[in-house]
CSV table of C-alpha atoms in Angstrom, one decimal:
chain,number,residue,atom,x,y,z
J,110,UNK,CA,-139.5,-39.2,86.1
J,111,UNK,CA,-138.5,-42.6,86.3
J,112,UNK,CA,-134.8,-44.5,86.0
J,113,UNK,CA,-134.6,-48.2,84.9
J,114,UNK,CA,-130.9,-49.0,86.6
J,115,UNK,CA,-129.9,-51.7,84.6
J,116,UNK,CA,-126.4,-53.6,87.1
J,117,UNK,CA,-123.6,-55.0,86.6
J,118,UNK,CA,-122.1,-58.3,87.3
J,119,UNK,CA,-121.8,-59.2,91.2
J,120,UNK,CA,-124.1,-59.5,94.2
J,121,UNK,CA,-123.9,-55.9,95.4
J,122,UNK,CA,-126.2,-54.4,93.1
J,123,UNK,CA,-128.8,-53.4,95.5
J,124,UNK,CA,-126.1,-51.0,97.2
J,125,UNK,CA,-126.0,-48.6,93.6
J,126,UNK,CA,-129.5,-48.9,93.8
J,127,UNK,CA,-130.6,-47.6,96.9
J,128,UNK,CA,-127.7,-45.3,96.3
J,129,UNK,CA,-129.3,-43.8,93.2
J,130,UNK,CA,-132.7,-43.8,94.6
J,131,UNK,CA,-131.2,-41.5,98.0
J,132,UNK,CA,-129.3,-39.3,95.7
J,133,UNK,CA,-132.8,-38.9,93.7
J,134,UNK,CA,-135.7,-39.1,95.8
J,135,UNK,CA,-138.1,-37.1,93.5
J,136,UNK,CA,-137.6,-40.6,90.8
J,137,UNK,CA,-138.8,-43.4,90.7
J,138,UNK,CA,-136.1,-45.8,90.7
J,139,UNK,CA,-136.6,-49.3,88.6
J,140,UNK,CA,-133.7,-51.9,89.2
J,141,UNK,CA,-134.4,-54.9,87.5
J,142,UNK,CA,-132.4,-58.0,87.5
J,143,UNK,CA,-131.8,-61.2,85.3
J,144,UNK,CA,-129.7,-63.3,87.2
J,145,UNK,CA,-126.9,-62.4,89.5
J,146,UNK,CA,-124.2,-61.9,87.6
J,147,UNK,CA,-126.7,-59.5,85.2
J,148,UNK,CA,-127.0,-61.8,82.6
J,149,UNK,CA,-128.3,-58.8,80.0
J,150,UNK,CA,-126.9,-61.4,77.0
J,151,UNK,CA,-129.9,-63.9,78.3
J,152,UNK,CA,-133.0,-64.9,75.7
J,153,UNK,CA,-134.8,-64.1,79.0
J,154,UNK,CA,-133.3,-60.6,79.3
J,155,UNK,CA,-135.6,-58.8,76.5
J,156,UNK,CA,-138.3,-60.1,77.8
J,157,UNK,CA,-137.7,-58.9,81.0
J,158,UNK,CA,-136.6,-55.5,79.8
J,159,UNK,CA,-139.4,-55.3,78.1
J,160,UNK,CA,-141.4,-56.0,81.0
J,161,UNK,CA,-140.0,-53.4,83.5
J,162,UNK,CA,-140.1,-50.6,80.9
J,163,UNK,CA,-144.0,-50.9,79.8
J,164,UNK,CA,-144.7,-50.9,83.4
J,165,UNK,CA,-142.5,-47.8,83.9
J,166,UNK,CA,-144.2,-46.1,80.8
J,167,UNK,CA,-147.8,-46.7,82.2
J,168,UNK,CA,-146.6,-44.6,85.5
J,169,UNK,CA,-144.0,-41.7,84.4
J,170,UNK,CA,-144.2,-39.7,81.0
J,171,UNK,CA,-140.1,-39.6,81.5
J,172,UNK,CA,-138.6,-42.9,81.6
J,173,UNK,CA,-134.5,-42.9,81.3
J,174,UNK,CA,-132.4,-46.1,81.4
J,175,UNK,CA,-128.7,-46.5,82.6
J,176,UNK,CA,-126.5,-49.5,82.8
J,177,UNK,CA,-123.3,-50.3,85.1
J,178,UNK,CA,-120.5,-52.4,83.7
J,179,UNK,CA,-122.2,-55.6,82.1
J,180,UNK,CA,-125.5,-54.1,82.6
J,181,UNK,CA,-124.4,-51.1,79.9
J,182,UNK,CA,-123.1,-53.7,77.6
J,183,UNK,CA,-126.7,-55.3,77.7
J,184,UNK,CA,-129.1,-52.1,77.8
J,185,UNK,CA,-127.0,-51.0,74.5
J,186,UNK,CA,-127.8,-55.0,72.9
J,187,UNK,CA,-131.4,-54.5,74.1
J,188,UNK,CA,-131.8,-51.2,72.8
J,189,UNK,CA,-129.9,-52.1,69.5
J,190,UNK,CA,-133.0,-55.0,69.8
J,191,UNK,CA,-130.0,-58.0,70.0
């Protein structure tokens, strides 16, 4: 199985990360980033997204995405296709 960890504002996102990916070493754990606030609202952003999850699909059959803070607000307008 595999988790796309979408952050949150700030420059302490690699801390969740590797904190997810400890608490769940049987996953493979995706963090991608646009920007260091996660700028999720970006035109850059769905590309991006778009990017990381084909390339999860092509190496897990169970693929899950989360978001923290901002990087909920902009899984849900990437989802939603916004």
């Amino acid at each position: 199985r595999a988790i796309i960890f979408m952050h949150g504002a700030g420059p302490l996102f690699k801390l969740p990360c590797w904190m997810l990916a400890r608490r769940m070493p049987d996953a493979m754990i995706v963090c991608p980033t646009v920007g260091l606030r996660g700028e999720w609202a970006h035109p850059d952003a769905a590309a991006a997204f778009q990017t990381v999850l084909s390339w999860t699909r092509e190496r897990s059959s169970a693929v899950y995405a989360i978001g923290w803070g901002t990087g909920g607000h902009g899984l849900l307008r990437l989802l939603n296709g916004n």
